[in-house]
Short mmCIF file of C-alpha atoms in Angstrom, two decimals:
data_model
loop_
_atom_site.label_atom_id
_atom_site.label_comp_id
_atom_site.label_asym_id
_atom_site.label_seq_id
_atom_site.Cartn_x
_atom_site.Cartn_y
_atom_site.Cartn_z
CA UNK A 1 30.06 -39.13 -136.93
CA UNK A 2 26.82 -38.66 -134.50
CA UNK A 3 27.35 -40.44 -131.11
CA UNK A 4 24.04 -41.14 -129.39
CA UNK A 5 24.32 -38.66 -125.76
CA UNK A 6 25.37 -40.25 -122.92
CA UNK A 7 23.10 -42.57 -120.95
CA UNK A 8 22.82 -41.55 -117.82
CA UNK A 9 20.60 -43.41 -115.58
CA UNK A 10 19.18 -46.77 -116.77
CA UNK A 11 16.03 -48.84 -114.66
CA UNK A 12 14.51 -51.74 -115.45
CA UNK A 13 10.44 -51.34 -114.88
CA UNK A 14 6.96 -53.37 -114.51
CA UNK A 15 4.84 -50.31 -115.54
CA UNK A 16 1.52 -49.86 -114.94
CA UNK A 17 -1.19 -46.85 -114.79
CA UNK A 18 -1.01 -44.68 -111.67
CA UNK A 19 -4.37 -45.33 -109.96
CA UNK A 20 -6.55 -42.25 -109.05
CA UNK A 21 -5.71 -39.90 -106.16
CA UNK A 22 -8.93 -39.03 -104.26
CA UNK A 23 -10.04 -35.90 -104.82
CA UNK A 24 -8.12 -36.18 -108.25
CA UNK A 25 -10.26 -34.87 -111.06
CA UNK A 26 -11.44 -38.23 -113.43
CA UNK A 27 -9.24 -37.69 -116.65
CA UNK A 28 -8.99 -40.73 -118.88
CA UNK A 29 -5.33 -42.04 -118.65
CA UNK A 30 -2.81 -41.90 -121.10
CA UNK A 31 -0.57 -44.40 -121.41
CA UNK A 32 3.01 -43.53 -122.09
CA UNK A 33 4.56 -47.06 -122.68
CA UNK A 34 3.99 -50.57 -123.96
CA UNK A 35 2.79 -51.99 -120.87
CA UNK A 36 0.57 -48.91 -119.73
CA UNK A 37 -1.30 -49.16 -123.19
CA UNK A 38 -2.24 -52.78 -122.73
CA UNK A 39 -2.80 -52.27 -119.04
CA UNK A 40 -5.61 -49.58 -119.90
CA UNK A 41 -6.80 -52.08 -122.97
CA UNK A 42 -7.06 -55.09 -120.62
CA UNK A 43 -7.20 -54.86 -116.91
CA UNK A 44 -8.86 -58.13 -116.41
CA UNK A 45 -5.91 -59.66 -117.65
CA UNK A 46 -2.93 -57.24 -115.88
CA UNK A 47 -5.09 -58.25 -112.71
CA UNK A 48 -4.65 -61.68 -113.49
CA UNK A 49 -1.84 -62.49 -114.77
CA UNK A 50 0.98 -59.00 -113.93
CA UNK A 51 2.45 -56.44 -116.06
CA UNK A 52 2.72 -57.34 -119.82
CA UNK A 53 6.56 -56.09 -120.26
CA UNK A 54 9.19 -55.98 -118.20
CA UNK A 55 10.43 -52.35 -119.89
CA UNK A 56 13.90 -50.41 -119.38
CA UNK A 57 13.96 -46.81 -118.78
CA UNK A 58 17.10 -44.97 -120.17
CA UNK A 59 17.59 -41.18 -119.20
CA UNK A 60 19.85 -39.48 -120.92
CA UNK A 61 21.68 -36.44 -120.10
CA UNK A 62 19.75 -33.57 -122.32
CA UNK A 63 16.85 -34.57 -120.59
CA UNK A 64 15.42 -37.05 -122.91
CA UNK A 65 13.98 -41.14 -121.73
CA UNK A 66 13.67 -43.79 -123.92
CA UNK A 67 11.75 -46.54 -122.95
CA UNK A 68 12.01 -50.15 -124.50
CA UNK A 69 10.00 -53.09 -123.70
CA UNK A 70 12.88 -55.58 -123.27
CA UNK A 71 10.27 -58.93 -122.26
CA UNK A 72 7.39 -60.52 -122.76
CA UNK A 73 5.17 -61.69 -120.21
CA UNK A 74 3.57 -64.60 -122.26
CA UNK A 75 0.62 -65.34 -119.81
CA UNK A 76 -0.17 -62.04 -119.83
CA UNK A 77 -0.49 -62.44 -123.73
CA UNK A 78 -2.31 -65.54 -122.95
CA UNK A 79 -4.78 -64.31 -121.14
CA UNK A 80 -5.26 -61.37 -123.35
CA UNK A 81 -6.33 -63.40 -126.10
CA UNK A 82 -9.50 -64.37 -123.81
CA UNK A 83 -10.93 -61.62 -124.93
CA UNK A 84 -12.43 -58.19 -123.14
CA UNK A 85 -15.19 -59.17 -121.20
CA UNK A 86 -17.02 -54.94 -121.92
CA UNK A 87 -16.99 -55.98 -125.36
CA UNK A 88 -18.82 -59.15 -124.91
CA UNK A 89 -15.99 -61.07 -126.00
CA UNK A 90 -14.39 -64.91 -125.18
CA UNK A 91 -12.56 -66.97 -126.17
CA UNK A 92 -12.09 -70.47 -125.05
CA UNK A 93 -9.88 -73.30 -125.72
CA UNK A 94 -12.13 -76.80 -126.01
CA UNK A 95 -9.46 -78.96 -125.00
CA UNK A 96 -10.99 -82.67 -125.93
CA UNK A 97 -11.52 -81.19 -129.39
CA UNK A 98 -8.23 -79.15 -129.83
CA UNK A 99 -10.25 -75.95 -130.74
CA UNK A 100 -10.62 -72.93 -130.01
CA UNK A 101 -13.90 -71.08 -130.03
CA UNK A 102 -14.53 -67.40 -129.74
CA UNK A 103 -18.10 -65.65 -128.60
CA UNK A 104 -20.05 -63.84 -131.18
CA UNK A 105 -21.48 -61.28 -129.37
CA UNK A 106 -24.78 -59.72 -131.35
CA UNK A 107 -25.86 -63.27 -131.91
CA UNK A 108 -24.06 -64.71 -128.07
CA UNK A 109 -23.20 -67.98 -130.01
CA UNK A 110 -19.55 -69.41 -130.17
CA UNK A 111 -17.82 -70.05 -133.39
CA UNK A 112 -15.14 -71.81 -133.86
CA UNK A 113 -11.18 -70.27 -134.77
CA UNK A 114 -7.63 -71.27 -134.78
CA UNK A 115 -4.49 -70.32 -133.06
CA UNK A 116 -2.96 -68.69 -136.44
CA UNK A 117 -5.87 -66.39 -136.53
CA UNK A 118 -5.51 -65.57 -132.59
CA UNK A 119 -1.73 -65.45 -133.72
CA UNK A 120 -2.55 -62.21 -136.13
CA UNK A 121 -4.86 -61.11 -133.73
CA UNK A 122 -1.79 -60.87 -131.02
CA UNK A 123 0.44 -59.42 -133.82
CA UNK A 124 -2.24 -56.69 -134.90
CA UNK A 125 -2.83 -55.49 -131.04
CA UNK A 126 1.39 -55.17 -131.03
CA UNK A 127 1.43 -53.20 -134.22
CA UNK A 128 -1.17 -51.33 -132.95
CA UNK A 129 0.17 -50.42 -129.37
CA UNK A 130 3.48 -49.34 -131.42
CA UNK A 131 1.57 -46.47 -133.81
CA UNK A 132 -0.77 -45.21 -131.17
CA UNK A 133 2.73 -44.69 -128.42
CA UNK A 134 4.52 -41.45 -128.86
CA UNK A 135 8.12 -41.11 -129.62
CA UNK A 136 9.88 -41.94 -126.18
CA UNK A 137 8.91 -45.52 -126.82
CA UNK A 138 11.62 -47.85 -128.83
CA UNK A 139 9.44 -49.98 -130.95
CA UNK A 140 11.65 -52.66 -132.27
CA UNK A 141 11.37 -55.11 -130.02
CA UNK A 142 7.48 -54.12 -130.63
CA UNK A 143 7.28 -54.47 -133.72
CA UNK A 144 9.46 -57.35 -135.09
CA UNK A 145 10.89 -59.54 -132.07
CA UNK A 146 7.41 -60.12 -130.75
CA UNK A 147 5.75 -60.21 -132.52
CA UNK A 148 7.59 -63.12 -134.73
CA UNK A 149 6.55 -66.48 -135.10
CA UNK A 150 8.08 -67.85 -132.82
CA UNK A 151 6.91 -65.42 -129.59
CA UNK A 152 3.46 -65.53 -131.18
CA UNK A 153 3.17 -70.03 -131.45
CA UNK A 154 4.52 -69.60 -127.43
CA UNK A 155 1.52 -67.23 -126.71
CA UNK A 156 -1.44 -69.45 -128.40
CA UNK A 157 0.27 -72.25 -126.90
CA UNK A 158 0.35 -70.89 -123.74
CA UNK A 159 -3.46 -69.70 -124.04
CA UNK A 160 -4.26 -73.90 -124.71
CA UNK A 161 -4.16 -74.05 -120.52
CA UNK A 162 -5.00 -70.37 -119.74
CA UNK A 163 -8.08 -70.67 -121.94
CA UNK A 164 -9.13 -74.05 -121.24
CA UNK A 165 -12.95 -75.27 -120.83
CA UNK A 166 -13.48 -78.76 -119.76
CA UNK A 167 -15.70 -80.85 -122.21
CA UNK A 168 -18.79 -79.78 -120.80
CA UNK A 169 -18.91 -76.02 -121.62
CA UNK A 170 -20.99 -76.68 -124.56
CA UNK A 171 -22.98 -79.69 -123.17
CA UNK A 172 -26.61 -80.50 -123.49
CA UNK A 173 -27.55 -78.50 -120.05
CA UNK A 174 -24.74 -75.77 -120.44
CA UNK A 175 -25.92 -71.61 -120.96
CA UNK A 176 -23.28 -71.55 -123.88
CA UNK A 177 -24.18 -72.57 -127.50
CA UNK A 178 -22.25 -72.70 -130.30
CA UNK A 179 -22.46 -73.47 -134.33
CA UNK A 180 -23.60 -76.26 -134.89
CA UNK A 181 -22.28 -78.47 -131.99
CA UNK A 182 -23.13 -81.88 -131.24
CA UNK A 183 -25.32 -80.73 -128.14
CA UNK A 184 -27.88 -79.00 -130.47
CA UNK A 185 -28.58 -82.36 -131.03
CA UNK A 186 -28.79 -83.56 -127.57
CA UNK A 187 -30.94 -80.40 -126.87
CA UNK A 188 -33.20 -81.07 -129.47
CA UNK A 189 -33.53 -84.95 -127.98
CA UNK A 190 -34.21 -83.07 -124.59
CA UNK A 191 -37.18 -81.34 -126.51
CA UNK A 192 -38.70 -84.25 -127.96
CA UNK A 193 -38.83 -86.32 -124.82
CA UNK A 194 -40.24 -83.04 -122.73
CA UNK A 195 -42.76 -82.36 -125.65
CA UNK A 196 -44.06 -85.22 -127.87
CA UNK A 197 -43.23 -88.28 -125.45
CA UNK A 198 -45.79 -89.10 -122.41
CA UNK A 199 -45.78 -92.15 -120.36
CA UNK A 200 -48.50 -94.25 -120.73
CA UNK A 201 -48.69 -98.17 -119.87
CA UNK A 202 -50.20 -99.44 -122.92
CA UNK A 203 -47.98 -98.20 -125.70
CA UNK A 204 -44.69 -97.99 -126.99
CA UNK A 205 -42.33 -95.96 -128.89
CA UNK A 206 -39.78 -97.56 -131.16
CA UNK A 207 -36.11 -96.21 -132.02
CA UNK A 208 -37.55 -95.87 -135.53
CA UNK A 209 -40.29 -93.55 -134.66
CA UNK A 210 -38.51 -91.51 -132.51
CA UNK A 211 -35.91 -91.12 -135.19
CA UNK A 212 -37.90 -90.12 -137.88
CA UNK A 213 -39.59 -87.48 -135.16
CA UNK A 214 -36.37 -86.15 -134.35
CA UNK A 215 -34.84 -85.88 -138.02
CA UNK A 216 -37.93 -83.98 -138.95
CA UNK A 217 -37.64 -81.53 -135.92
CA UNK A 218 -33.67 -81.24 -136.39
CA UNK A 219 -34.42 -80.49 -140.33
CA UNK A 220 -36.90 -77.99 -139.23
CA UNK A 221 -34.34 -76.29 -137.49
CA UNK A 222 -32.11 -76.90 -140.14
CA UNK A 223 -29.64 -78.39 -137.89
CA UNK A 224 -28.04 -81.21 -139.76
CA UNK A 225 -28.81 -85.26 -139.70
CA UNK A 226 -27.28 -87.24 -137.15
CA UNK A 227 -26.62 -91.05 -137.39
CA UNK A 228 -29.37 -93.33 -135.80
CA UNK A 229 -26.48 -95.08 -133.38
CA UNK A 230 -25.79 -91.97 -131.93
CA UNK A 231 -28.69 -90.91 -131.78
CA UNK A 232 -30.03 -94.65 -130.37
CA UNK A 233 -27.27 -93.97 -127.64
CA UNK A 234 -28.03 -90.68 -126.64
CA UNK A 235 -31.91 -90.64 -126.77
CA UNK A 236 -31.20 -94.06 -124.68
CA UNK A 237 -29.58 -92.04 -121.93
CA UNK A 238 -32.63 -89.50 -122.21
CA UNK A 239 -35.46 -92.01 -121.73
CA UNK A 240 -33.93 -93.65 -118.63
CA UNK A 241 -33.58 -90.12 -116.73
CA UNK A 242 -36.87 -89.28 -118.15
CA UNK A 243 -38.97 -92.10 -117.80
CA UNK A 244 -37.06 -94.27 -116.07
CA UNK A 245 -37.35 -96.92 -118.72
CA UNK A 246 -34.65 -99.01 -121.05
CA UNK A 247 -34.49 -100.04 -124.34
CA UNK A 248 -35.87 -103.26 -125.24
CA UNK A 249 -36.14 -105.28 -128.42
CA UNK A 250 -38.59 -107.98 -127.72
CA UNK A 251 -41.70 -105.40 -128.57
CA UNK A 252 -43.36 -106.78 -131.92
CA UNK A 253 -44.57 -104.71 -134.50
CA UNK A 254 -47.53 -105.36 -136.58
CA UNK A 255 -45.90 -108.74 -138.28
CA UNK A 256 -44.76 -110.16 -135.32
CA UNK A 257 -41.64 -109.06 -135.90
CA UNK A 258 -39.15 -107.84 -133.05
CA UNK A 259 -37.75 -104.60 -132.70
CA UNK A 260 -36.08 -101.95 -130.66
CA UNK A 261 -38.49 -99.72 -128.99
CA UNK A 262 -39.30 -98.44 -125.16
CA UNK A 263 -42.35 -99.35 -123.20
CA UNK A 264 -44.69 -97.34 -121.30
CA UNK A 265 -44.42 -94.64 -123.30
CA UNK A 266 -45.98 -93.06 -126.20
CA UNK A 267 -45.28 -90.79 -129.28
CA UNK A 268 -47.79 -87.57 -128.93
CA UNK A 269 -48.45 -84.04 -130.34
CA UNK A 270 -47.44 -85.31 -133.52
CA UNK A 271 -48.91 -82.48 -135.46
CA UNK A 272 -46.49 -80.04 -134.18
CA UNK A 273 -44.13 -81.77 -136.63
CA UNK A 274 -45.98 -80.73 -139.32
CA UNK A 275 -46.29 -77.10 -137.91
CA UNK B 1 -29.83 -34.12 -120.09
CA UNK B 2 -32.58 -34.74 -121.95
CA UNK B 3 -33.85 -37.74 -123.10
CA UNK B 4 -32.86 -37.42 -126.69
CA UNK B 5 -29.23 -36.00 -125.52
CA UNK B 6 -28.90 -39.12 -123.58
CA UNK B 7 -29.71 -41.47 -126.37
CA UNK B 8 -27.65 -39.52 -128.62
CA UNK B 9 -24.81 -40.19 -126.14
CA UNK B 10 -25.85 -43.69 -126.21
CA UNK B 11 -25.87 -44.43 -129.67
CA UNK B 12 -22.30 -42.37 -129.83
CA UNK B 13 -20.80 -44.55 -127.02
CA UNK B 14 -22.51 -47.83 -128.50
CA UNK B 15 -21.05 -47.51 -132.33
CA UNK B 16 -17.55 -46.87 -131.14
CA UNK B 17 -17.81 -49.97 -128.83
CA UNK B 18 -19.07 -51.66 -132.13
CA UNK B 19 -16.53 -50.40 -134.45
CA UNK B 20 -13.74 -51.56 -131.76
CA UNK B 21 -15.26 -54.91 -131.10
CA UNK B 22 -15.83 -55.28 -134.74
CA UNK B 23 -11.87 -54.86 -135.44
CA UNK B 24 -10.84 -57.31 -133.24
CA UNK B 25 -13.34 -60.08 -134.22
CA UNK B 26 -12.45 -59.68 -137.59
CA UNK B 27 -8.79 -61.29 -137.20
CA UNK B 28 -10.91 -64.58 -135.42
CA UNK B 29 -13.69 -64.65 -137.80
CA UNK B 30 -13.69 -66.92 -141.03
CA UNK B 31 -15.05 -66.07 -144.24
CA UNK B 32 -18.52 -67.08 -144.54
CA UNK B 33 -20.83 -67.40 -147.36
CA UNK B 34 -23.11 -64.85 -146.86
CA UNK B 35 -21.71 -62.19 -144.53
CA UNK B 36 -24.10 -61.37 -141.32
CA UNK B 37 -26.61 -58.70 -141.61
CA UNK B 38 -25.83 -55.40 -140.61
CA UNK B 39 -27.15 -55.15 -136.16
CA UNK B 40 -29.64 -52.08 -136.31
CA UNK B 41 -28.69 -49.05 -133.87
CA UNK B 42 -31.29 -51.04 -131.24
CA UNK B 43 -29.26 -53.99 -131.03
CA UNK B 44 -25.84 -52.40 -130.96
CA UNK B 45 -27.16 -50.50 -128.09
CA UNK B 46 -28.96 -53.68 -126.42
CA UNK B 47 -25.50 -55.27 -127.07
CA UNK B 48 -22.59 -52.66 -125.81
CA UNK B 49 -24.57 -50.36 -123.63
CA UNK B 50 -27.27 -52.13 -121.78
CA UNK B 51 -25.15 -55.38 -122.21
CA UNK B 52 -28.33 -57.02 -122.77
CA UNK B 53 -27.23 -60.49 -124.97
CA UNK B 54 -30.14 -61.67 -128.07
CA UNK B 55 -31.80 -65.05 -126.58
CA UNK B 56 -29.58 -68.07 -126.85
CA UNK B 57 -30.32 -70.01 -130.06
CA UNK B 58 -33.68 -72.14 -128.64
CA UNK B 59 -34.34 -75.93 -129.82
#
């Protein structure tokens, strides 16, 4: 029977790469365990948030170490999921509409995903870390107890308050954009009051008008239809800080007939809606 | 370095940024209809090198 050699020495580590020595020459580091590998892959997120394992060094007498990542630093994990800012990448966690949403970054538009996706994501960067480390590393805690369900649902969970945006990262007025959100169409109302609306004392505009002028810009743009009350409630909003007027509905229309519409302003440029 | 060295080193640098974001996106994206266009070598090196991001969508 084959007895493992005797352990000799045995410390328990927060590893990280060696920084530089001045005068040093530049050679890209190698990482030689768990936590070195993701240090190099993510710094942004070792400077945030620590060391990703807490790792245990065993030195045996021949000469030999075996090093085994023995915990998980979850909001390290966390954190890691946010993506790596050289690549272009994000990801953010939209917390009034339990979503996450990750940054496409040829087209710089956000997109929604889910936490079982970031879950395989987490398990594929594991796997990964274990076949690129060489043979001093033990990687079964690397490859199955981390990298179960359980340690993966505690590292999207966790990354629900690391990654979260408050409900204005994709508003009307925000630099980020995503698929399809409900501020396109608030944009898009922003447009039509900046472009085709002009005050002017006579005239007015009713909701109906502007409606019909804003579902033929948002099909141009092939953006979707959005309900009139919304859109009533929004564009309501929009008039007041542009105009500073209110919705009335005493105006009559051509048969005496009362309806919703603003005052002191009218509907111009029309032909662009054709264009 | 010439000019054409340099973009050569460029382009190099660019596609394996490309290739490695690509990997990782791939476990977040979902399957879409039509699958996006292949980025010409100009864009991949607008995107990864010069970090330069394609105009937001405009309304």
């Amino acid at each position: 029977m084959l007895y493992p050699p005797p352990t000799t020495s045995t410390t328990v580590e927060l590893n990280l790469p060696k920084k530089p020595i001045w005068g040093e020459p530049q050679v890209p580091a190698k990482p030689k365990t768990p936590s070195e590998w993701f240090a190099l892959k993510f710094p942004d997120a070792v400077a945030r948030y620590g060391c990703p394992f807490l790792e245990v060094r065993q030195s045996s007498c021949d000469g030999f170490t075996m090093v085994t990542p023995a915990v998980l630093n979850v909001d390290f994990f966390a954190g890691m999921l946010a993506g790596d800012s050289k690549l272009g990448h994000s990801v953010i966690y939209l917390e009034n509409e339990m979503q996450f949403y990750y940054r496409e970054p040829m087209q710089n538009v956000f997109k929604p995903t889910t936490a079982e996706k970031l879950q395989t994501y987490y398990r594929a960067m594991l796997l990964r870390c274990a076949q690129e480390l060489n043979g001093e590393t033990d990687k079964l805690n690397l490859f199955a107890e981390f990298r179960s369900d359980k340690n993966a649902r505690a590292v999207t969970n966790r990354a629900k308050s690391i990654l979260a945006c408050s409900s204005d990262f994709f508003s009307g007025t925000s630099p980020n954009t995503r698929i399809r959100g409900p501020e396109l169409h608030e944009r898009l109302m922003g447009v039509l009051c900046e472009t085709m609306l002009e005050p002017n004392g006579e005239s007015h505009v009713t909701v109906t008008q502007a409606y019909r002028a804003f579902c033929r810009l948002a099909e141009q743009r092939q953006l979707g239809t959005l309900r009139r009350s919304q859109f009533k409630a929004t564009m309501t909003d929009l008039m007041r800080e542009q105009f500073g007027v209110g919705l009335r509905r005493d105006v009559p229309d051509a048969f005496g007939m009362q309806q919703e519409a603003w005052k002191g302003v009218r509907l111009v440029n029309v032909e662009t809606l054709a264009a | 370095m010439s000019d054409h060295e340099r973009r050569m080193e460029q382009m190099s640098q660019a596609r394996k940024q490309h290739h490695e974001s690509e990997w990782r996106l791939n476990f977040l994206r979902t399957i879409e209809a039509q699958p996006q266009p292949q980025p010409t070598d100009e864009e991949i090196i607008k995107c990864y090198i010069h970090r330069q991001q394609p105009a937001q969508l405009s309304n």
